[in-house]
JSON list of C-alpha atoms and ligand atoms in Angstrom, two decimals:
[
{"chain": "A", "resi": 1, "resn": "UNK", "atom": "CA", "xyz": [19.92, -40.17, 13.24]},
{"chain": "A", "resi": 2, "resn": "UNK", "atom": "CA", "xyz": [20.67, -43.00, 10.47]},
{"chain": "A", "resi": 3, "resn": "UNK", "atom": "CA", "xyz": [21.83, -41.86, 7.30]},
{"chain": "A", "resi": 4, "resn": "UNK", "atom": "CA", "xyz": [19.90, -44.63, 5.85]},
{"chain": "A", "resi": 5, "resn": "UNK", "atom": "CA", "xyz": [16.82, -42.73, 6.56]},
{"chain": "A", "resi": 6, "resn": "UNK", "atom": "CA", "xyz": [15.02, -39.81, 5.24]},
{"chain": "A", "resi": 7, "resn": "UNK", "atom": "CA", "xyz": [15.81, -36.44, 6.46]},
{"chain": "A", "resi": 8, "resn": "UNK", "atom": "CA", "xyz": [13.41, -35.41, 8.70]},
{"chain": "A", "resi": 9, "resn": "UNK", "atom": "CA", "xyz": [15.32, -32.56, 10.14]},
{"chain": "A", "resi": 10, "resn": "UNK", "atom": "CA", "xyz": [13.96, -29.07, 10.66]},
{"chain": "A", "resi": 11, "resn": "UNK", "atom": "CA", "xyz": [15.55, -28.67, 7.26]},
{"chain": "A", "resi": 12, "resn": "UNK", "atom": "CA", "xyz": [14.89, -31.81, 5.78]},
{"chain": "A", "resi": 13, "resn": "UNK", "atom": "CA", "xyz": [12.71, -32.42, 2.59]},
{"chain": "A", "resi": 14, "resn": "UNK", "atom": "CA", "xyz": [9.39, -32.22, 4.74]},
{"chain": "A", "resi": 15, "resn": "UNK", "atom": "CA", "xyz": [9.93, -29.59, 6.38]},
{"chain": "A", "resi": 16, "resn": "UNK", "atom": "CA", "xyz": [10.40, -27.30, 3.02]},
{"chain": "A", "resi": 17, "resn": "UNK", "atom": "CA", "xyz": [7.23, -29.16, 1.79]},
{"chain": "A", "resi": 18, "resn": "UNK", "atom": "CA", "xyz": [5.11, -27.97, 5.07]},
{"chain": "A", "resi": 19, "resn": "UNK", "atom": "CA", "xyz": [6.62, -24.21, 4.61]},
{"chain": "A", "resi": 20, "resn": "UNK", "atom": "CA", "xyz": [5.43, -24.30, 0.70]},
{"chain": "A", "resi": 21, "resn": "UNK", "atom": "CA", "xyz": [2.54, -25.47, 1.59]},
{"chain": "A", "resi": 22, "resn": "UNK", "atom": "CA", "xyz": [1.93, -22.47, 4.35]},
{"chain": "A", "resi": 23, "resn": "UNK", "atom": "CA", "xyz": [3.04, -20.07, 1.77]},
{"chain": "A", "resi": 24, "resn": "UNK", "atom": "CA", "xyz": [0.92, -21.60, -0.80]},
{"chain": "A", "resi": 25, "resn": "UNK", "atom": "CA", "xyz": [-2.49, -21.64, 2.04]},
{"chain": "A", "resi": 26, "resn": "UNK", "atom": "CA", "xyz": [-1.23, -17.96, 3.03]},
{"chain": "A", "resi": 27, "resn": "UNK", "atom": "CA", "xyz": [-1.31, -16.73, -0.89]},
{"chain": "A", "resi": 28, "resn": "UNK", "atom": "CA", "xyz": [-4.84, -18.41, -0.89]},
{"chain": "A", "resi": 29, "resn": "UNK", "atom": "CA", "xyz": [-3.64, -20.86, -4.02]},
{"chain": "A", "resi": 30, "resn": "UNK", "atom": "CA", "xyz": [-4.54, -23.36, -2.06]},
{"chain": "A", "resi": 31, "resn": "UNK", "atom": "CA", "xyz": [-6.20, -24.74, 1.15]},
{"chain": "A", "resi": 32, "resn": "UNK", "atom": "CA", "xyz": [-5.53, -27.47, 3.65]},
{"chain": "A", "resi": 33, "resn": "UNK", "atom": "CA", "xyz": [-8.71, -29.88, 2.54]},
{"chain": "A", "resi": 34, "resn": "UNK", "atom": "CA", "xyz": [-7.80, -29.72, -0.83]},
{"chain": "A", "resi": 35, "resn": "UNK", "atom": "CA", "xyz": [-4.05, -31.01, 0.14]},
{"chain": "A", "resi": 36, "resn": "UNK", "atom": "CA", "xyz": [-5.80, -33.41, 2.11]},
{"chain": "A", "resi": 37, "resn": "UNK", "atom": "CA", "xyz": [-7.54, -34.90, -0.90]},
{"chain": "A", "resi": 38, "resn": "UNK", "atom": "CA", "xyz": [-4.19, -34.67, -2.56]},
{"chain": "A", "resi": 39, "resn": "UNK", "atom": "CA", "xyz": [-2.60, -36.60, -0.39]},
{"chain": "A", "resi": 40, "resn": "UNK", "atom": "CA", "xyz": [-5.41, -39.01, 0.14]},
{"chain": "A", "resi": 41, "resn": "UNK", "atom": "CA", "xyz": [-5.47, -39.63, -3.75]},
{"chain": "A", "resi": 42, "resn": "UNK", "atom": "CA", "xyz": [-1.58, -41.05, -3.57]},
{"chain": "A", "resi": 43, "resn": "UNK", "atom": "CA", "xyz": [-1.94, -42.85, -0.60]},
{"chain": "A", "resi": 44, "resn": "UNK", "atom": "CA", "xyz": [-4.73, -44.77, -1.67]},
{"chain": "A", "resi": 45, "resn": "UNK", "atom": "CA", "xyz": [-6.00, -44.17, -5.32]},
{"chain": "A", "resi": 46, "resn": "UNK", "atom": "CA", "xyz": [-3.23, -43.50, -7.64]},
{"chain": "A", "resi": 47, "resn": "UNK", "atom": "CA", "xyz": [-0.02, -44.31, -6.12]},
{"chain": "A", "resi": 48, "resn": "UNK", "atom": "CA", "xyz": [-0.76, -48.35, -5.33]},
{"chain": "A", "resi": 49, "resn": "UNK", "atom": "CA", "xyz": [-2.07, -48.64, -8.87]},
{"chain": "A", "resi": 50, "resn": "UNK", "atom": "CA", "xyz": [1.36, -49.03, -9.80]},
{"chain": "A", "resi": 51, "resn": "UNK", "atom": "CA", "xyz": [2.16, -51.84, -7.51]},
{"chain": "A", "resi": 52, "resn": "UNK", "atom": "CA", "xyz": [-1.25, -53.86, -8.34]},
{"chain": "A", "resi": 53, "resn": "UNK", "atom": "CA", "xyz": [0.13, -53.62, -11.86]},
{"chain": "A", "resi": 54, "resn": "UNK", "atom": "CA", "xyz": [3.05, -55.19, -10.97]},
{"chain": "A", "resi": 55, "resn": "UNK", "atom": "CA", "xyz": [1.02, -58.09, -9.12]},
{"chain": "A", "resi": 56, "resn": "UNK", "atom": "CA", "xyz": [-0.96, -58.74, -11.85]},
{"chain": "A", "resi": 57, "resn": "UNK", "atom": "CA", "xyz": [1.77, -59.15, -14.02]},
{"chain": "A", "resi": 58, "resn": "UNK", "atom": "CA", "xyz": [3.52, -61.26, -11.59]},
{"chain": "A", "resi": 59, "resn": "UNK", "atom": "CA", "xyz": [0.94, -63.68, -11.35]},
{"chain": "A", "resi": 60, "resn": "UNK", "atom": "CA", "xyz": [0.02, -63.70, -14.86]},
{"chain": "A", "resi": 61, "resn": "UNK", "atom": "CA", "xyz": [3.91, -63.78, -16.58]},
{"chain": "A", "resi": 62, "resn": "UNK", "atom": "CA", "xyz": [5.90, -66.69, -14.38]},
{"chain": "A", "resi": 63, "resn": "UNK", "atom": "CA", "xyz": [8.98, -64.89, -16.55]},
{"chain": "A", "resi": 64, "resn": "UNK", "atom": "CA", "xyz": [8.01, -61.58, -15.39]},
{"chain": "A", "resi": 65, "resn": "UNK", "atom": "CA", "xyz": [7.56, -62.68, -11.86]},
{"chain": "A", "resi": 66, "resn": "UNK", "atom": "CA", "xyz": [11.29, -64.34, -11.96]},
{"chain": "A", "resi": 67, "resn": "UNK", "atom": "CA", "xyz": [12.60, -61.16, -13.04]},
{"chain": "A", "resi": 68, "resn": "UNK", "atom": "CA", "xyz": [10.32, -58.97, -10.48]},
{"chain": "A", "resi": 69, "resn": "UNK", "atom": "CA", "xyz": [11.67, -61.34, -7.53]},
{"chain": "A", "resi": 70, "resn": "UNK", "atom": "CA", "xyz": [15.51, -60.95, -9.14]},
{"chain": "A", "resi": 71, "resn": "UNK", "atom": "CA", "xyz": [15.63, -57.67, -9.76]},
{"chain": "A", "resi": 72, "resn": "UNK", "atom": "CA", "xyz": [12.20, -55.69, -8.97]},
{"chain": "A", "resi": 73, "resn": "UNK", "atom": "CA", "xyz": [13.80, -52.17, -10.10]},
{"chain": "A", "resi": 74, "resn": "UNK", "atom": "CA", "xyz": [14.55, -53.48, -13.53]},
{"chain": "A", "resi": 75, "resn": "UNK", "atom": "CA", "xyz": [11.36, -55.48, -13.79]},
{"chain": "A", "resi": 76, "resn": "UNK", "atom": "CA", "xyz": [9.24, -52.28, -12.53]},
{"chain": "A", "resi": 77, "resn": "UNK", "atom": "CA", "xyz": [11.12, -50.69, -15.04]},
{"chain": "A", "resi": 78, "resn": "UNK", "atom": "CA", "xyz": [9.60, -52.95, -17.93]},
{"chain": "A", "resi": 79, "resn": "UNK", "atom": "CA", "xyz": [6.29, -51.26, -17.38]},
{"chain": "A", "resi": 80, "resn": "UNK", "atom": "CA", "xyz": [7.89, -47.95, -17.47]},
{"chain": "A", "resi": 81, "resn": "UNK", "atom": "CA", "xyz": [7.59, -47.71, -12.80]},
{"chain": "A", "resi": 82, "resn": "UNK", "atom": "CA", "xyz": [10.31, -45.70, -11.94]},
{"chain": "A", "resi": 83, "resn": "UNK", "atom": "CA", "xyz": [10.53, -42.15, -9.41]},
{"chain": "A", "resi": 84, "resn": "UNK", "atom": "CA", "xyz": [12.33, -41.25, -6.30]},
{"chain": "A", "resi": 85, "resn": "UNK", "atom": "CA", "xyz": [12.63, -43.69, -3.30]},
{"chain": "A", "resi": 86, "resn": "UNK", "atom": "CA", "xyz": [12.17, -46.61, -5.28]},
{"chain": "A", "resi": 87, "resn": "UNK", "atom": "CA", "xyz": [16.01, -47.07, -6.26]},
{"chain": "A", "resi": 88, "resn": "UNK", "atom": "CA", "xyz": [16.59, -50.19, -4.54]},
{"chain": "A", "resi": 89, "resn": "UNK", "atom": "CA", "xyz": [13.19, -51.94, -4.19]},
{"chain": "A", "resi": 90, "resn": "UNK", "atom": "CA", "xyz": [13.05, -55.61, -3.65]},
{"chain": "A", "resi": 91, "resn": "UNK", "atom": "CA", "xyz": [9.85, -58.18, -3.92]},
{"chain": "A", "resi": 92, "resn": "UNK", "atom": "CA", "xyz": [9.21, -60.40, -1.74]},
{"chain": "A", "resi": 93, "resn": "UNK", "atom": "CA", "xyz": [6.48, -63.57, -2.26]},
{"chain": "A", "resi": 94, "resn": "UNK", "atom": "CA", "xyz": [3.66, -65.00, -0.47]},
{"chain": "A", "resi": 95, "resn": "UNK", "atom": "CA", "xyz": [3.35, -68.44, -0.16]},
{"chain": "A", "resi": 96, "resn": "UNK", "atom": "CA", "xyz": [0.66, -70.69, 1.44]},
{"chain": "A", "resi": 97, "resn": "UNK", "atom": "CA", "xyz": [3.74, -71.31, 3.75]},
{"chain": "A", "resi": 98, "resn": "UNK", "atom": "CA", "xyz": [5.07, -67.40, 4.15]},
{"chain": "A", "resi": 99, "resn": "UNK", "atom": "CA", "xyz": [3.77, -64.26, 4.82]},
{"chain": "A", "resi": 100, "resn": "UNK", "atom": "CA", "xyz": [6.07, -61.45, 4.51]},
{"chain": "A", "resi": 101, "resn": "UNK", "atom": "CA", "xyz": [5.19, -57.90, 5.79]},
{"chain": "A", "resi": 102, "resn": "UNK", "atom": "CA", "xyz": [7.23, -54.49, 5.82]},
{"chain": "A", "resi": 103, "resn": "UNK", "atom": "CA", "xyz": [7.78, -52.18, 8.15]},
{"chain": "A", "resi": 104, "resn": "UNK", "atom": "CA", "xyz": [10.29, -48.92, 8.30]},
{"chain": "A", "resi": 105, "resn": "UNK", "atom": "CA", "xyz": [11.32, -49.48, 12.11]},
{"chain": "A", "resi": 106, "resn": "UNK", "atom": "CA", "xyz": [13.25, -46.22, 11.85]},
{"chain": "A", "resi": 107, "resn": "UNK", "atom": "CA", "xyz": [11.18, -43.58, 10.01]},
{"chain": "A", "resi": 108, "resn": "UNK", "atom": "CA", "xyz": [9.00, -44.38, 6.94]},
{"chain": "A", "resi": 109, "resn": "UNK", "atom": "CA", "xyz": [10.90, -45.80, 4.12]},
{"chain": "A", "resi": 110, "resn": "UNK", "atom": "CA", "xyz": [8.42, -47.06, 1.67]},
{"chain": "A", "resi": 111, "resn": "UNK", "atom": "CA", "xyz": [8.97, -47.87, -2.58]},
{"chain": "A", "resi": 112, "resn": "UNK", "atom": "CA", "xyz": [6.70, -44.41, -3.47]},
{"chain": "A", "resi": 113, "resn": "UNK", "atom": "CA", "xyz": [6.90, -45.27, -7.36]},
{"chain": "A", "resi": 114, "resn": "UNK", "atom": "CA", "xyz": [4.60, -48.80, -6.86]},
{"chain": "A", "resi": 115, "resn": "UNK", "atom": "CA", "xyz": [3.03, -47.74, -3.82]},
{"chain": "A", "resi": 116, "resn": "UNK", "atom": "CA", "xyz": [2.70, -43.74, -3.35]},
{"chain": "A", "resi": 117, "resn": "UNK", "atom": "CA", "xyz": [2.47, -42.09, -0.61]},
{"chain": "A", "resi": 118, "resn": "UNK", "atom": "CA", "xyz": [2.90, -44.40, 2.98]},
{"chain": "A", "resi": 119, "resn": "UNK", "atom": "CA", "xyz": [-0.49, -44.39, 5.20]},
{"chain": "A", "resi": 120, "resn": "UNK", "atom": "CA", "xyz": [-0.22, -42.65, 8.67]},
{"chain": "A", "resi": 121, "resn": "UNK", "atom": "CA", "xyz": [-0.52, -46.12, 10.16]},
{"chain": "A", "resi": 122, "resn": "UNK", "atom": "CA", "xyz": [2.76, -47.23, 8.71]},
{"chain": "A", "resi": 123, "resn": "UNK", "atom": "CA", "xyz": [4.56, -44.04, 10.10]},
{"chain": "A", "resi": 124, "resn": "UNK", "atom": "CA", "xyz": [3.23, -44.33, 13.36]},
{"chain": "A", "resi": 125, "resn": "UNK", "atom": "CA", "xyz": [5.52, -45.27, 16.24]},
{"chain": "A", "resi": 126, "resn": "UNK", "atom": "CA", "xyz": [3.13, -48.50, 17.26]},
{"chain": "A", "resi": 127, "resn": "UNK", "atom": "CA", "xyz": [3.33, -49.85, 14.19]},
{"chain": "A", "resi": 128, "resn": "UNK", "atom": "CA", "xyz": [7.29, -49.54, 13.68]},
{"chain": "A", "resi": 129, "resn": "UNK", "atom": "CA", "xyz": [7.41, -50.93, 17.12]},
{"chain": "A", "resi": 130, "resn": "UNK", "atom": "CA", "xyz": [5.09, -53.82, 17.24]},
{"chain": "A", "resi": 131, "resn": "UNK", "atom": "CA", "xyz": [5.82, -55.33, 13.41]},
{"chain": "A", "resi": 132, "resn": "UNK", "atom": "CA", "xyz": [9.02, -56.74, 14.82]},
{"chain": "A", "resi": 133, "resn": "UNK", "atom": "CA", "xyz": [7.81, -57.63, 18.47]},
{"chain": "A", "resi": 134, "resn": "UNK", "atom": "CA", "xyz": [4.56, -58.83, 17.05]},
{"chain": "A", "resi": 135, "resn": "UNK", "atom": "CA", "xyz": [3.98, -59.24, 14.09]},
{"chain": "A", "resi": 136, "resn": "UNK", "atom": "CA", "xyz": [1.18, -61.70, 14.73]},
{"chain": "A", "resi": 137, "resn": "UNK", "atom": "CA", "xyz": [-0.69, -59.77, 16.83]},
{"chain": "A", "resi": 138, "resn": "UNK", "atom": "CA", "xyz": [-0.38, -56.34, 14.13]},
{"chain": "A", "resi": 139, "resn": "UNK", "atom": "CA", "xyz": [-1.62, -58.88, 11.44]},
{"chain": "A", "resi": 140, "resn": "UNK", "atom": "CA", "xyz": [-4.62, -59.55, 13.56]},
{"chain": "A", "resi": 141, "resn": "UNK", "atom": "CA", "xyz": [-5.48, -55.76, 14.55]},
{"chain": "A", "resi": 142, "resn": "UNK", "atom": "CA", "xyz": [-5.80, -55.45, 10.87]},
{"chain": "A", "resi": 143, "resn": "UNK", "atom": "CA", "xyz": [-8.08, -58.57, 10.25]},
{"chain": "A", "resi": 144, "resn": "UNK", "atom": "CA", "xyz": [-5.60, -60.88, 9.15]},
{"chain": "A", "resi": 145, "resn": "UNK", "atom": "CA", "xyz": [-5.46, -64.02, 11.33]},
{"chain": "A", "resi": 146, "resn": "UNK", "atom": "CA", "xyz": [-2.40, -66.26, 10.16]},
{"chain": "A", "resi": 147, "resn": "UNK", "atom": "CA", "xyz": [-2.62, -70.10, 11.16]},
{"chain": "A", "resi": 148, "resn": "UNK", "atom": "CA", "xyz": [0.37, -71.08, 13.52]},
{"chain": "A", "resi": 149, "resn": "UNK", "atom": "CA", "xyz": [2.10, -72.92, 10.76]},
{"chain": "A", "resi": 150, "resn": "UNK", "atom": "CA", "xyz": [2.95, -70.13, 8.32]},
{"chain": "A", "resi": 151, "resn": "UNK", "atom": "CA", "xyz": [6.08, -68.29, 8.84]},
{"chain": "A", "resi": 152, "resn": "UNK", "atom": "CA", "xyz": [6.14, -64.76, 9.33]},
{"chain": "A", "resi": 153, "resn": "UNK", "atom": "CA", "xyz": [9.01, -62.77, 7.75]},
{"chain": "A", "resi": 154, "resn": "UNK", "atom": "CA", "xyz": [8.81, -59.02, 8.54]},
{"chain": "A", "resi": 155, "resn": "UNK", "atom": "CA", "xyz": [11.37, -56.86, 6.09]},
{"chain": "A", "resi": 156, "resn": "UNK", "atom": "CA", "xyz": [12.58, -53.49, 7.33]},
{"chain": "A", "resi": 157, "resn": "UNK", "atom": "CA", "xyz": [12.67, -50.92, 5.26]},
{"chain": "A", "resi": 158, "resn": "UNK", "atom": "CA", "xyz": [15.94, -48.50, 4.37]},
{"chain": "A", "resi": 159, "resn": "UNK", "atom": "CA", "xyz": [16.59, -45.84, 1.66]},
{"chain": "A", "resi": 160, "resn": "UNK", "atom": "CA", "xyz": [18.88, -48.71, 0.68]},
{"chain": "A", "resi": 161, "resn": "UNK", "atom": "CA", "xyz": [16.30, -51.17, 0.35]},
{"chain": "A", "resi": 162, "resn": "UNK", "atom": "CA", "xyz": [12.06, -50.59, 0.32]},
{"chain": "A", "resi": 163, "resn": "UNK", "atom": "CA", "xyz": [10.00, -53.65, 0.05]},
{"chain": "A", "resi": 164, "resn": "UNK", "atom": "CA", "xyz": [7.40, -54.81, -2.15]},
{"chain": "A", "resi": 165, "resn": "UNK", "atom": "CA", "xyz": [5.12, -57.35, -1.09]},
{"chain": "A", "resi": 166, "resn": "UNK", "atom": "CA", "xyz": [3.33, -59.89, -3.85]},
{"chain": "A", "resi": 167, "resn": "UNK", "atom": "CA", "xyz": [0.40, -61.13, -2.68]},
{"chain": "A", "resi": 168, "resn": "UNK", "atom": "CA", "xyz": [-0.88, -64.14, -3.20]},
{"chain": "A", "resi": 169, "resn": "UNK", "atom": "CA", "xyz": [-3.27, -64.46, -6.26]},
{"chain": "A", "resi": 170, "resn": "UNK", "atom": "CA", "xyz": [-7.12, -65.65, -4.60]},
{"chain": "A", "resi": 171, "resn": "UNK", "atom": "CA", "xyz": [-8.97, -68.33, -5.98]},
{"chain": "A", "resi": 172, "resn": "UNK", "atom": "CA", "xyz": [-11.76, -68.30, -8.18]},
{"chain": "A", "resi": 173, "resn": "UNK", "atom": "CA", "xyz": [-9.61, -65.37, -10.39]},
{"chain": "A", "resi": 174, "resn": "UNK", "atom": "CA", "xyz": [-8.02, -68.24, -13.15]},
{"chain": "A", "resi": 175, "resn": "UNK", "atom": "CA", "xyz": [-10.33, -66.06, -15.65]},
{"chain": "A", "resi": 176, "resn": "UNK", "atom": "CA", "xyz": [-9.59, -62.99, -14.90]},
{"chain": "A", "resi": 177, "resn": "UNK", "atom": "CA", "xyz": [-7.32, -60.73, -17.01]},
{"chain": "A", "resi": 178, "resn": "UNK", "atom": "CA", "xyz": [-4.43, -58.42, -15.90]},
{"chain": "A", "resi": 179, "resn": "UNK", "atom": "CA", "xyz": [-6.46, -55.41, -15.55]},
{"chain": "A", "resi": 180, "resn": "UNK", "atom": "CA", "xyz": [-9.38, -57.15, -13.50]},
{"chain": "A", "resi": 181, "resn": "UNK", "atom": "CA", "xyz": [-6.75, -59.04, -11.33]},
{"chain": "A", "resi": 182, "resn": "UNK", "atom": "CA", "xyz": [-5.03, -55.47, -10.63]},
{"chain": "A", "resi": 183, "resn": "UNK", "atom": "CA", "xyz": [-8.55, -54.38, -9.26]},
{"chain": "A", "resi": 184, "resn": "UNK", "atom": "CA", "xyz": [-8.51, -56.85, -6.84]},
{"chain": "A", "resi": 185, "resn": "UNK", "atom": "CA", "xyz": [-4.66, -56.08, -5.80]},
{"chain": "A", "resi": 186, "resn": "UNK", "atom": "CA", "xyz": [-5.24, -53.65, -2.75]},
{"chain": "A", "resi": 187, "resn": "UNK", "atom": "CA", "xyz": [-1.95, -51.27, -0.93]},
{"chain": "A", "resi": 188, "resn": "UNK", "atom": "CA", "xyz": [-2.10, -53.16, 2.24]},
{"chain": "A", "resi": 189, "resn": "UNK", "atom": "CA", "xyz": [-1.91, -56.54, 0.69]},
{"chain": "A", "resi": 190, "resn": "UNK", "atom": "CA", "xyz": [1.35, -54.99, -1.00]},
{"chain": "A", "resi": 191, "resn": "UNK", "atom": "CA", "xyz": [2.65, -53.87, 2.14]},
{"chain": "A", "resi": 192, "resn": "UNK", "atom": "CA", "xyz": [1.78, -57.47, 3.87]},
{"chain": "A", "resi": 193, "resn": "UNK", "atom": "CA", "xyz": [-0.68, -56.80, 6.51]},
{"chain": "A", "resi": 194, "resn": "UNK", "atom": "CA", "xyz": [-4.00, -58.02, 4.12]},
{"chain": "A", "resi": 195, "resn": "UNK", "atom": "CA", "xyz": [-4.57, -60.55, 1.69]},
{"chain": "A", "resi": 196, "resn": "UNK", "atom": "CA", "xyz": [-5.64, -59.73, -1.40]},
{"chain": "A", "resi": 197, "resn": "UNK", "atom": "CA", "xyz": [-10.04, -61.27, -1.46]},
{"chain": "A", "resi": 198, "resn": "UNK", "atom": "CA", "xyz": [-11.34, -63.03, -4.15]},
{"chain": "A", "resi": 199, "resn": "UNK", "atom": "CA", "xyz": [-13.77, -61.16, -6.22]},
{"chain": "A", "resi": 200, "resn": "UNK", "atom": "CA", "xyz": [-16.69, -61.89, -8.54]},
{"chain": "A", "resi": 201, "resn": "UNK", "atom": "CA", "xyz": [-15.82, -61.30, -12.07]},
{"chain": "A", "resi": 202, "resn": "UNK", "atom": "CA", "xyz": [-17.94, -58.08, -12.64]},
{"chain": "B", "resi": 301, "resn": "FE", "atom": "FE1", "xyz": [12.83, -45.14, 7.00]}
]
């Protein structure tokens, strides 16, 4: 396989994190559901927070937003985002004229420190397969129906370089601050395949 990738191998990262976690079920420390929630939490609570940060920044700093779309390591950095697999992450903008989206063709490569943990979706073997061939089409099983005239760019994802997707900011949010904008920011819209829906200010 690609050294660009994760290891998967029988010996690989995950598979020491699936024979801790057997131990740690067979000591009864823990069980499966509570992993589970765990896991649930990153993938959609806690770990995107990060990211939504970084969007609401972006669309609230045009400075900040330079830097994040120069260098989007350093300018995670500024708000102290940093961890493992995000290295060499790089953000890419929507326009009324572009829609980006990211996929990991090969495995699952995915910038963990904005976004946690990736969803099973992005893992799977139809999605890898059918963000290049159709993009369009993916956009569309998830809700998102692009008109004909915006350009699709889909970004694949390496250990050498993970994506981060900045949304468009909605309309009707010129009042909101930086925390209520990063409520609206959702994963998916980071990861391309949603746009992030205007909200009522609370
Ligand atoms: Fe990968």
């Amino acid at each position: 396989m690609s050294g660009n990738h994760h290891d998967t191998s029988e010996h690989g990262p995950a598979a020491r994190v699936k024979a801790l976690e057997q131990l740690l079920i067979e000591k009864g420390l823990i069980d499966s559901a509570g992993i589970d929630q765990i896991v649930d939490a990153y993938e959609n609570k806690i770990g995107p927070r990060n990211g939504a940060r970084v969007v609401a920044r972006a669309w609230t700093d045009p400075a900040f937003k330079k830097r994040l779309l120069t260098d989007a390591v350093a300018a995670c950095g500024e708000l102290g985002i940093a961890g493992p697999e995000g290295g060499h992450m790089v953000a890419v903008e929507n326009t009324p004229r572009v829609h980006n989206m990211v996929v990991c063709t090969l495995c699952s490569c995915y910038p963990w420190p904005v976004l946690g943990l990736p969803p099973v979706w992005y893992k799977s073997f139809a999605y890898r397969s059918r963000a290049v061939s159709d993009p369009r089409g993916v956009l569309r099983d998830f809700g998102l129906e692009l008109p004909d005239d915006v350009e699709i760019r889909v970004w694949d994802s390496s250990a050498e370089q993970r994506y981060l997707v900045l949304p468009e900011r909605p309309p009707g949010t010129e009042n909101f601050t930086e925390d209520e904008l990063a409520a609206l920011v959702t994963r998916d819209s980071m990861i391309g395949v949603a746009k992030v829906a205007p909200a009522k200010k609370q």
